[in-house]
CSV table of C-alpha atoms (C1' of nucleotides) in Angstrom, one decimal:
chain,number,residue,atom,x,y,z
T,1,MET,CA,121.6,26.9,-55.4
T,2,ASN,CA,119.9,30.1,-54.8
T,3,VAL,CA,122.5,32.7,-54.0
T,4,LYS,CA,119.5,33.6,-51.1
T,5,ASP,CA,120.6,30.2,-50.0
T,6,THR,CA,124.3,31.2,-49.3
T,7,LYS,CA,125.3,32.0,-45.3
T,8,PRO,CA,126.7,35.8,-45.2
T,9,PRO,CA,130.1,35.8,-43.9
T,10,PRO,CA,130.7,36.2,-40.2
T,11,GLY,CA,130.0,40.0,-38.9
T,12,ALA,CA,127.6,40.4,-41.8
T,13,ILE,CA,123.9,41.2,-41.9
T,14,GLU,CA,121.6,38.4,-43.4
T,15,LEU,CA,119.4,40.7,-45.0
T,16,GLU,CA,116.6,38.3,-46.0
T,17,ARG,CA,116.0,38.0,-42.5
T,18,PHE,CA,116.6,41.8,-41.5
T,19,LEU,CA,113.4,43.0,-40.2
T,20,PRO,CA,113.5,46.6,-41.0
T,21,TYR,CA,114.5,45.7,-44.8
T,22,ARG,CA,112.2,42.8,-44.7
T,23,LEU,CA,109.3,45.5,-43.5
T,24,ASN,CA,109.9,48.0,-45.9
T,25,VAL,CA,110.1,45.4,-49.1
T,26,VAL,CA,106.5,44.0,-48.0
T,27,ALA,CA,105.0,47.2,-47.5
T,28,GLU,CA,106.2,48.6,-50.6
T,29,ALA,CA,104.8,45.5,-52.6
T,30,VAL,CA,101.9,45.7,-50.4
T,31,SER,CA,101.1,49.1,-51.3
T,32,ARG,CA,102.1,48.8,-54.7
T,33,ALA,CA,99.9,46.1,-55.3
T,34,LEU,CA,96.8,48.0,-53.6
T,35,SER,CA,97.5,51.5,-55.6
T,36,ARG,CA,96.5,49.4,-58.6
T,37,ILE,CA,92.9,49.6,-57.5
T,38,TYR,CA,92.4,53.5,-57.2
T,39,ALA,CA,95.7,54.8,-59.1
T,40,GLU,CA,94.6,53.5,-62.6
T,41,ARG,CA,90.9,54.0,-62.3
T,42,TYR,CA,90.5,57.3,-60.3
T,43,GLY,CA,94.3,58.8,-61.1
T,44,ILE,CA,94.4,58.7,-57.3
T,45,THR,CA,97.8,59.1,-55.7
T,46,VAL,CA,99.0,57.2,-52.3
T,47,PRO,CA,98.7,60.3,-50.1
T,48,GLU,CA,95.6,61.2,-51.4
T,49,TRP,CA,94.0,57.8,-50.8
T,50,ARG,CA,94.8,57.9,-47.1
T,51,ILE,CA,93.1,61.3,-47.0
T,52,LEU,CA,90.0,59.5,-48.8
T,53,ALA,CA,90.2,56.9,-46.4
T,54,THR,CA,90.7,58.8,-42.9
T,55,LEU,CA,87.8,61.4,-44.0
T,56,GLY,CA,85.5,58.3,-45.0
T,57,GLN,CA,86.0,56.8,-41.9
T,58,TYR,CA,86.0,59.4,-39.4
T,59,GLY,CA,83.9,61.7,-41.7
T,60,ARG,CA,85.2,65.3,-40.7
T,61,MET,CA,88.9,66.0,-39.5
T,62,THR,CA,91.2,69.1,-39.7
T,63,ALA,CA,94.3,68.9,-41.9
T,64,LYS,CA,96.6,68.7,-39.1
T,65,ASP,CA,94.4,65.6,-37.4
T,66,ILE,CA,94.6,63.8,-40.4
T,67,GLY,CA,98.3,64.4,-41.0
T,68,ALA,CA,98.7,63.2,-37.2
T,69,HIS,CA,96.4,60.1,-37.7
T,70,SER,CA,97.9,58.8,-40.9
T,71,ARG,CA,101.4,60.0,-40.2
T,72,MET,CA,101.8,62.0,-43.3
T,73,HIS,CA,103.6,65.4,-43.2
T,74,LYS,CA,101.7,68.5,-43.0
T,75,THR,CA,102.8,69.8,-46.4
T,76,LYS,CA,102.1,66.2,-48.1
T,77,VAL,CA,98.9,66.6,-46.6
T,78,SER,CA,98.2,70.0,-47.7
T,79,ARG,CA,99.1,69.3,-51.3
T,80,ALA,CA,97.2,66.3,-51.5
T,81,VAL,CA,94.1,67.8,-50.1
T,82,ALA,CA,94.5,70.6,-52.9
T,83,HIS,CA,94.6,68.4,-55.3
T,84,LEU,CA,91.5,66.4,-54.1
T,85,ALA,CA,89.5,69.5,-53.5
T,86,GLY,CA,90.4,71.0,-57.1
T,87,ASN,CA,88.9,67.7,-58.2
T,88,GLY,CA,85.9,68.0,-56.4
T,89,LEU,CA,86.1,64.9,-53.6
T,90,VAL,CA,87.0,67.0,-50.6
T,91,GLU,CA,85.4,70.2,-49.6
T,92,ARG,CA,86.7,72.6,-46.7
T,93,MET,CA,84.5,74.0,-44.1
T,94,SER,CA,86.0,76.5,-42.1
T,95,ASN,CA,85.6,76.7,-38.3
T,96,ALA,CA,84.4,79.5,-36.8
T,97,ASP,CA,85.7,79.0,-33.5
T,98,ASP,CA,89.1,78.9,-34.9
T,99,LEU,CA,90.0,80.4,-38.8
T,100,ARG,CA,93.3,79.0,-38.7
T,101,GLU,CA,91.9,75.4,-39.1
T,102,SER,CA,89.4,74.2,-41.4
T,103,TYR,CA,87.3,71.2,-41.2
T,104,LEU,CA,87.7,68.7,-44.5
T,105,MET,CA,85.2,66.1,-45.7
T,106,LEU,CA,84.2,64.3,-48.8
T,107,THR,CA,81.8,65.7,-51.2
T,108,GLY,CA,79.2,63.8,-52.6
T,109,ASP,CA,81.6,62.6,-55.5
T,110,GLY,CA,84.1,62.1,-52.8
T,111,GLN,CA,81.8,59.7,-50.9
T,112,LYS,CA,80.9,58.0,-54.2
T,113,VAL,CA,84.8,57.3,-55.2
T,114,TYR,CA,85.5,56.4,-51.5
T,115,CYS,CA,82.4,53.9,-51.6
T,116,SER,CA,83.5,52.5,-54.8
T,117,ILE,CA,87.1,51.5,-54.0
T,118,VAL,CA,86.4,50.2,-50.3
T,119,PRO,CA,84.9,46.8,-51.3
T,120,GLN,CA,87.7,46.4,-53.7
T,121,ALA,CA,90.5,47.3,-50.9
T,122,ILE,CA,88.6,44.8,-48.3
T,123,GLU,CA,88.8,42.4,-50.7
T,124,PHE,CA,92.3,42.8,-51.9
T,125,ALA,CA,93.3,43.0,-48.0
T,126,GLU,CA,91.4,39.8,-47.6
T,127,GLY,CA,93.3,38.2,-50.3
T,128,LEU,CA,96.4,38.9,-48.8
T,129,PHE,CA,95.3,36.9,-45.8
T,130,ASP,CA,94.5,33.7,-48.1
T,131,GLY,CA,95.6,30.8,-46.2
T,132,ILE,CA,96.5,32.3,-43.2
T,133,PRO,CA,94.4,31.6,-40.1
T,134,ALA,CA,92.4,34.3,-38.1
T,135,CYS,CA,94.8,33.6,-35.1
T,136,ASP,CA,98.0,34.2,-37.1
T,137,ARG,CA,96.3,37.8,-38.3
T,138,GLU,CA,95.8,38.9,-34.9
T,139,MET,CA,99.2,37.7,-33.8
T,140,LEU,CA,100.3,39.7,-36.7
T,141,GLU,CA,98.4,42.8,-35.8
T,142,ARG,CA,99.8,42.6,-32.2
T,143,LEU,CA,103.3,42.2,-33.3
T,144,LEU,CA,103.0,45.1,-36.1
T,145,HIS,CA,101.6,47.1,-33.0
T,146,GLN,CA,104.6,46.5,-30.6
T,147,LEU,CA,106.9,46.8,-33.4
T,148,GLU,CA,105.9,50.5,-34.1
T,149,MET,CA,105.7,51.4,-30.6
T,150,ARG,CA,109.4,50.1,-29.9
T,151,ALA,CA,110.6,52.1,-33.0
T,152,ASN,CA,108.9,55.0,-32.0
T,153,GLN,CA,110.1,54.7,-28.6
T,154,MET,CA,114.1,53.8,-29.7
T,155,SER,CA,113.7,56.6,-32.2
T,156,LYS,CA,113.1,59.2,-29.5
T,157,GLU,CA,115.7,57.8,-27.2
T,158,GLY,CA,118.1,58.8,-29.6
T,159,GLU,CA,117.4,62.5,-28.6
Z,1,MET,CA,87.4,58.1,-25.0
Z,2,ASN,CA,89.9,58.3,-27.8
Z,3,VAL,CA,89.0,58.7,-31.3
Z,4,LYS,CA,90.7,55.5,-32.6
Z,5,ASP,CA,88.4,53.6,-30.2
Z,6,THR,CA,85.3,54.8,-32.3
Z,7,LYS,CA,83.7,51.9,-35.1
Z,8,PRO,CA,84.1,53.1,-38.4
Z,9,PRO,CA,80.7,53.6,-40.1
Z,10,PRO,CA,79.2,50.6,-42.1
Z,11,GLY,CA,80.9,50.6,-45.5
Z,12,ALA,CA,84.2,52.4,-44.3
Z,13,ILE,CA,87.6,50.6,-43.7
Z,14,GLU,CA,89.0,50.9,-40.2
Z,15,LEU,CA,92.2,52.2,-40.9
Z,16,GLU,CA,93.7,51.0,-38.0
Z,17,ARG,CA,93.4,47.5,-38.9
Z,18,PHE,CA,93.8,47.3,-42.3
Z,19,LEU,CA,97.0,46.0,-43.1
Z,20,PRO,CA,98.3,47.9,-46.3
Z,21,TYR,CA,98.2,50.9,-44.2
Z,22,ARG,CA,99.6,49.0,-40.9
Z,23,LEU,CA,102.4,47.9,-42.5
Z,24,ASN,CA,103.8,51.0,-44.3
Z,25,VAL,CA,103.4,53.1,-41.1
Z,26,VAL,CA,105.2,50.3,-39.3
Z,27,ALA,CA,107.9,50.0,-42.0
Z,28,GLU,CA,108.4,53.8,-41.8
Z,29,ALA,CA,108.7,54.1,-38.2
Z,30,VAL,CA,111.3,51.6,-38.4
Z,31,SER,CA,113.3,52.6,-41.0
Z,32,ARG,CA,113.3,55.9,-39.7
Z,33,ALA,CA,114.4,55.0,-36.4
Z,34,LEU,CA,117.2,52.6,-38.2
Z,35,SER,CA,118.5,55.5,-39.9
Z,36,ARG,CA,119.6,57.5,-37.1
Z,37,ILE,CA,122.3,54.8,-37.0
Z,38,TYR,CA,123.7,55.4,-40.2
Z,39,ALA,CA,122.5,58.9,-41.3
Z,40,GLU,CA,123.9,61.2,-38.6
Z,41,ARG,CA,127.3,59.5,-38.2
Z,42,TYR,CA,127.9,59.0,-41.9
Z,43,GLY,CA,125.6,60.6,-43.9
Z,44,ILE,CA,124.3,57.7,-45.6
Z,45,THR,CA,121.0,57.6,-47.3
Z,46,VAL,CA,118.3,54.9,-47.1
Z,47,PRO,CA,119.2,53.7,-50.9
Z,48,GLU,CA,123.0,53.8,-49.9
Z,49,TRP,CA,122.9,51.9,-47.1
Z,50,ARG,CA,120.8,49.3,-48.9
Z,51,ILE,CA,123.9,48.6,-50.9
Z,52,LEU,CA,126.4,48.8,-48.6
Z,53,ALA,CA,124.5,46.1,-46.5
Z,54,THR,CA,124.0,44.0,-50.0
Z,55,LEU,CA,127.7,44.3,-50.9
Z,56,GLY,CA,128.7,43.6,-47.4
Z,57,GLN,CA,126.8,40.4,-47.4
Z,58,TYR,CA,127.4,39.2,-50.9
Z,59,GLY,CA,130.7,40.9,-51.5
Z,60,ARG,CA,130.7,41.5,-55.2
Z,61,MET,CA,127.4,42.4,-57.3
Z,62,THR,CA,126.4,44.1,-60.4
Z,63,ALA,CA,123.9,47.1,-60.4
Z,64,LYS,CA,121.5,45.4,-61.8
Z,65,ASP,CA,121.6,42.2,-58.9
Z,66,ILE,CA,121.7,44.8,-56.4
Z,67,GLY,CA,118.5,46.2,-57.7
Z,68,ALA,CA,116.7,42.9,-58.4
Z,69,HIS,CA,117.8,41.9,-54.8
Z,70,SER,CA,117.1,45.0,-52.8
Z,71,ARG,CA,113.8,45.9,-54.8
Z,72,MET,CA,115.5,49.1,-55.5
Z,73,HIS,CA,114.8,51.2,-59.0
Z,74,LYS,CA,117.9,51.1,-61.3
Z,75,THR,CA,118.1,55.1,-61.3
Z,76,LYS,CA,118.2,54.7,-57.8
Z,77,VAL,CA,120.9,52.0,-57.7
Z,78,SER,CA,122.8,54.0,-60.2
Z,79,ARG,CA,122.7,57.5,-58.4
Z,80,ALA,CA,123.3,55.8,-54.7
Z,81,VAL,CA,126.1,54.0,-56.1
Z,82,ALA,CA,127.6,56.7,-58.0
Z,83,HIS,CA,127.5,58.6,-54.7
Z,84,LEU,CA,129.1,55.7,-52.6
Z,85,ALA,CA,131.8,55.6,-55.6
Z,86,GLY,CA,132.3,59.3,-55.0
Z,87,ASN,CA,132.9,59.0,-51.2
Z,88,GLY,CA,135.4,56.1,-51.7
Z,89,LEU,CA,133.3,53.5,-50.1
Z,90,VAL,CA,132.4,51.5,-53.2
Z,91,GLU,CA,134.2,50.7,-56.3
Z,92,ARG,CA,133.6,49.6,-59.6
Z,93,MET,CA,135.5,46.6,-61.4
Z,94,SER,CA,134.6,46.3,-65.0
Z,95,ASN,CA,133.8,42.8,-66.3
Z,96,ALA,CA,135.9,42.1,-69.1
Z,97,ASP,CA,133.3,39.4,-70.4
Z,98,ASP,CA,130.4,41.5,-70.6
Z,99,LEU,CA,131.4,45.6,-70.7
Z,100,ARG,CA,128.0,46.8,-70.1
Z,101,GLU,CA,128.0,45.7,-66.8
Z,102,SER,CA,130.8,46.5,-63.6
Z,103,TYR,CA,131.3,44.4,-60.7
Z,104,LEU,CA,130.8,46.7,-57.5
Z,105,MET,CA,132.2,45.9,-54.4
Z,106,LEU,CA,133.2,47.6,-50.9
Z,107,THR,CA,136.4,49.4,-50.8
Z,108,GLY,CA,138.4,49.1,-47.8
Z,109,ASP,CA,136.7,52.4,-46.1
Z,110,GLY,CA,133.2,50.8,-47.1
Z,111,GLN,CA,134.3,47.9,-45.1
Z,112,LYS,CA,135.1,49.8,-42.3
Z,113,VAL,CA,131.8,51.8,-42.3
Z,114,TYR,CA,129.7,48.7,-42.7
Z,115,CYS,CA,131.4,46.9,-39.9
Z,116,SER,CA,130.8,49.9,-37.6
Z,117,ILE,CA,127.1,50.0,-38.6
Z,118,VAL,CA,126.7,46.3,-38.6
Z,119,PRO,CA,126.7,45.8,-34.4
Z,120,GLN,CA,124.4,48.6,-33.9
Z,121,ALA,CA,122.0,47.5,-36.7
Z,122,ILE,CA,121.9,44.0,-35.3
Z,123,GLU,CA,121.1,45.6,-31.5
Z,124,PHE,CA,118.5,47.5,-32.9
Z,125,ALA,CA,116.7,45.1,-34.5
Z,126,GLU,CA,117.3,42.9,-31.6
Z,127,GLY,CA,115.6,45.5,-29.8
Z,128,LEU,CA,112.6,45.9,-31.7
Z,129,PHE,CA,112.3,42.1,-30.4
Z,130,ASP,CA,112.5,43.0,-27.3
Z,131,GLY,CA,110.0,40.8,-24.9
Z,132,ILE,CA,108.8,39.3,-28.2
Z,133,PRO,CA,109.5,35.2,-28.0
Z,134,ALA,CA,111.3,33.4,-30.6
Z,135,CYS,CA,108.6,31.4,-32.1
Z,136,ASP,CA,106.4,34.9,-32.9
Z,137,ARG,CA,109.5,36.4,-34.5
Z,138,GLU,CA,109.5,33.0,-36.6
Z,139,MET,CA,106.0,33.5,-37.4
Z,140,LEU,CA,106.4,37.0,-38.2
Z,141,GLU,CA,109.2,36.2,-40.9
Z,142,ARG,CA,107.0,33.8,-42.5
Z,143,LEU,CA,103.8,36.0,-42.4
Z,144,LEU,CA,105.8,38.4,-44.3
Z,145,HIS,CA,107.0,36.3,-46.5
Z,146,GLN,CA,103.7,35.1,-47.6
Z,147,LEU,CA,102.5,38.3,-47.6
Z,148,GLU,CA,105.0,39.6,-50.1
Z,149,MET,CA,104.6,36.4,-52.3
Z,150,ARG,CA,100.6,37.2,-52.3
Z,151,ALA,CA,101.2,41.0,-53.1
Z,152,ASN,CA,103.6,40.4,-55.8
Z,153,GLN,CA,101.2,37.7,-57.5
Z,154,MET,CA,97.6,39.9,-56.8
Z,155,SER,CA,99.9,42.9,-58.6
Z,156,LYS,CA,100.9,40.8,-61.6
Z,157,GLU,CA,97.6,39.0,-62.1
Z,158,GLY,CA,95.8,42.6,-62.8
Z,159,GLU,CA,98.3,42.4,-65.8
P,1,DG,C1',94.4,94.7,-23.3
P,2,DC,C1',98.8,94.3,-25.7
P,3,DG,C1',103.1,91.9,-27.4
P,4,DA,C1',105.7,87.7,-27.5
P,5,DA,C1',105.2,83.2,-28.5
P,6,DT,C1',102.4,79.5,-30.6
P,7,DT,C1',99.6,76.9,-34.1
P,8,DA,C1',97.3,75.8,-38.8
P,9,DG,C1',98.2,75.6,-43.2
P,10,DT,C1',100.4,77.3,-47.5
P,11,DT,C1',104.3,78.4,-50.3
P,12,DA,C1',109.4,78.6,-52.1
P,13,DC,C1',113.7,76.1,-52.4
P,14,DA,C1',116.6,72.2,-53.0
P,15,DT,C1',116.4,67.2,-52.8
P,16,DT,C1',114.8,62.9,-54.3
P,17,DT,C1',112.5,59.8,-57.0
P,18,DG,C1',110.4,57.6,-61.4
P,19,DC,C1',110.0,57.5,-66.2
P,20,DA,C1',111.4,58.0,-70.7
P,21,DA,C1',114.8,58.2,-73.7
P,22,DC,C1',119.7,57.4,-74.4
P,23,DT,C1',124.5,55.4,-74.9
P,24,DA,C1',127.3,51.3,-75.5
P,25,DA,C1',127.8,46.4,-75.4
P,26,DT,C1',126.1,41.7,-76.3
P,27,DG,C1',123.0,38.4,-78.4
P,28,DA,C1',119.8,36.6,-82.0
P,29,DA,C1',118.6,35.7,-86.8
P,30,DC,C1',119.2,35.0,-91.2
J,1,DG,C1',129.2,38.8,-91.1
J,2,DT,C1',125.3,42.0,-90.8
J,3,DT,C1',121.3,43.8,-89.1
J,4,DC,C1',118.0,44.1,-85.7
J,5,DA,C1',116.5,43.0,-80.6
J,6,DT,C1',117.8,43.0,-75.8
J,7,DT,C1',120.6,44.4,-72.0
J,8,DA,C1',123.4,47.2,-68.4
J,9,DG,C1',123.6,51.4,-66.8
J,10,DT,C1',123.3,56.8,-67.3
J,11,DT,C1',120.9,60.9,-67.9
J,12,DG,C1',117.1,64.3,-68.9
J,13,DC,C1',113.2,66.0,-67.4
J,14,DA,C1',108.7,66.4,-64.5
J,15,DA,C1',106.5,64.8,-60.4
J,16,DA,C1',106.7,64.3,-55.5
J,17,DT,C1',108.9,65.1,-51.0
J,18,DG,C1',111.1,67.7,-46.8
J,19,DT,C1',112.9,71.3,-44.8
J,20,DA,C1',112.4,76.1,-44.0
J,21,DA,C1',110.3,80.6,-44.5
J,22,DC,C1',106.2,82.6,-44.5
J,23,DT,C1',101.2,84.6,-43.7
J,24,DA,C1',97.2,84.5,-40.6
J,25,DA,C1',95.0,83.4,-36.4
J,26,DT,C1',95.1,82.3,-31.6
J,27,DT,C1',96.6,81.9,-27.0
J,28,DC,C1',99.9,82.9,-23.2
J,29,DG,C1',102.3,86.4,-19.9
J,30,DC,C1',101.7,89.9,-17.6
DNA sequence: GCGAATTAGTTACATTTGCAACTAATGAAC
DNA sequence: GTTCATTAGTTGCAAATGTAACTAATTCGC
């Protein structure tokens, strides 16, 4: 009998079914598996990949908007952008209307890297859903959305 | 029109529906919200909470097993345990049959802290599911399990 | 317009993390 | 039994992260 099959004592949490724990474990496993695609071949970190993906999708954005959209702290964005710019994958264009901010976009090289990662990332994400019917995927999307809303709401409620 | 409603260019990933990204964002939002319960009141970190929760459920375990079970690196476990032991929440009992390892368990204080967190954590997790029917919760559990299996498998496949 | 408050982004510092090297103990080969 | 390989756990070190302080630019109040 596997230890995981034992019932927890009364008044304890069964961690294997505790959603916050489950979400974190799964998210980390998925993230780790995905990172193999871009980390080994291109030496790109997770925050860097997020920025590439955001710019690849939206074309041009400020650092602030990237942070807000991809839920990353501004210092994380700042450093990842600095690194990507140093590697010639991202370029900055200052905004003449507001010199505090810069627009960021992929360079030609950045586009190339992004475009070579995308099909593999999509294939990976598809592979995750292997054997899962489409209606379940939609349900998962909906559930994740609700959970995120609830979590953010409950986080605020505690002031 | 919200920027999120715009279609991504062809050959790009729509990040809002990209599962690895979604999972991470939701997991982090949930984890952050939950940590309010134990971080502010008891000054406990996420890894420490995981150890408390594992010991609270299983009663007595080695550091290695805690790491394997809660998916934490052994150095993370080692340091979190050291801190918990320093605060008198966890105690070590060396195993006479194998002096390399120690059994870890909650102290009386550790039990108290754990037991005072549990109801709030359960209430929090229940709150996340507000308005979500029970059958959907079960589906979510199943889906998360499948995704984790698939991710670990795909991670291994890349050697 | 002018000074105070705000904002985008960077940098300094302290904390956290992961990897690699290590120690101490056990097991395996012979 | 002695040597070699493996294992549990800790520690040194470098990289990553978050908080707070900072700079430079903009906006608000008047």
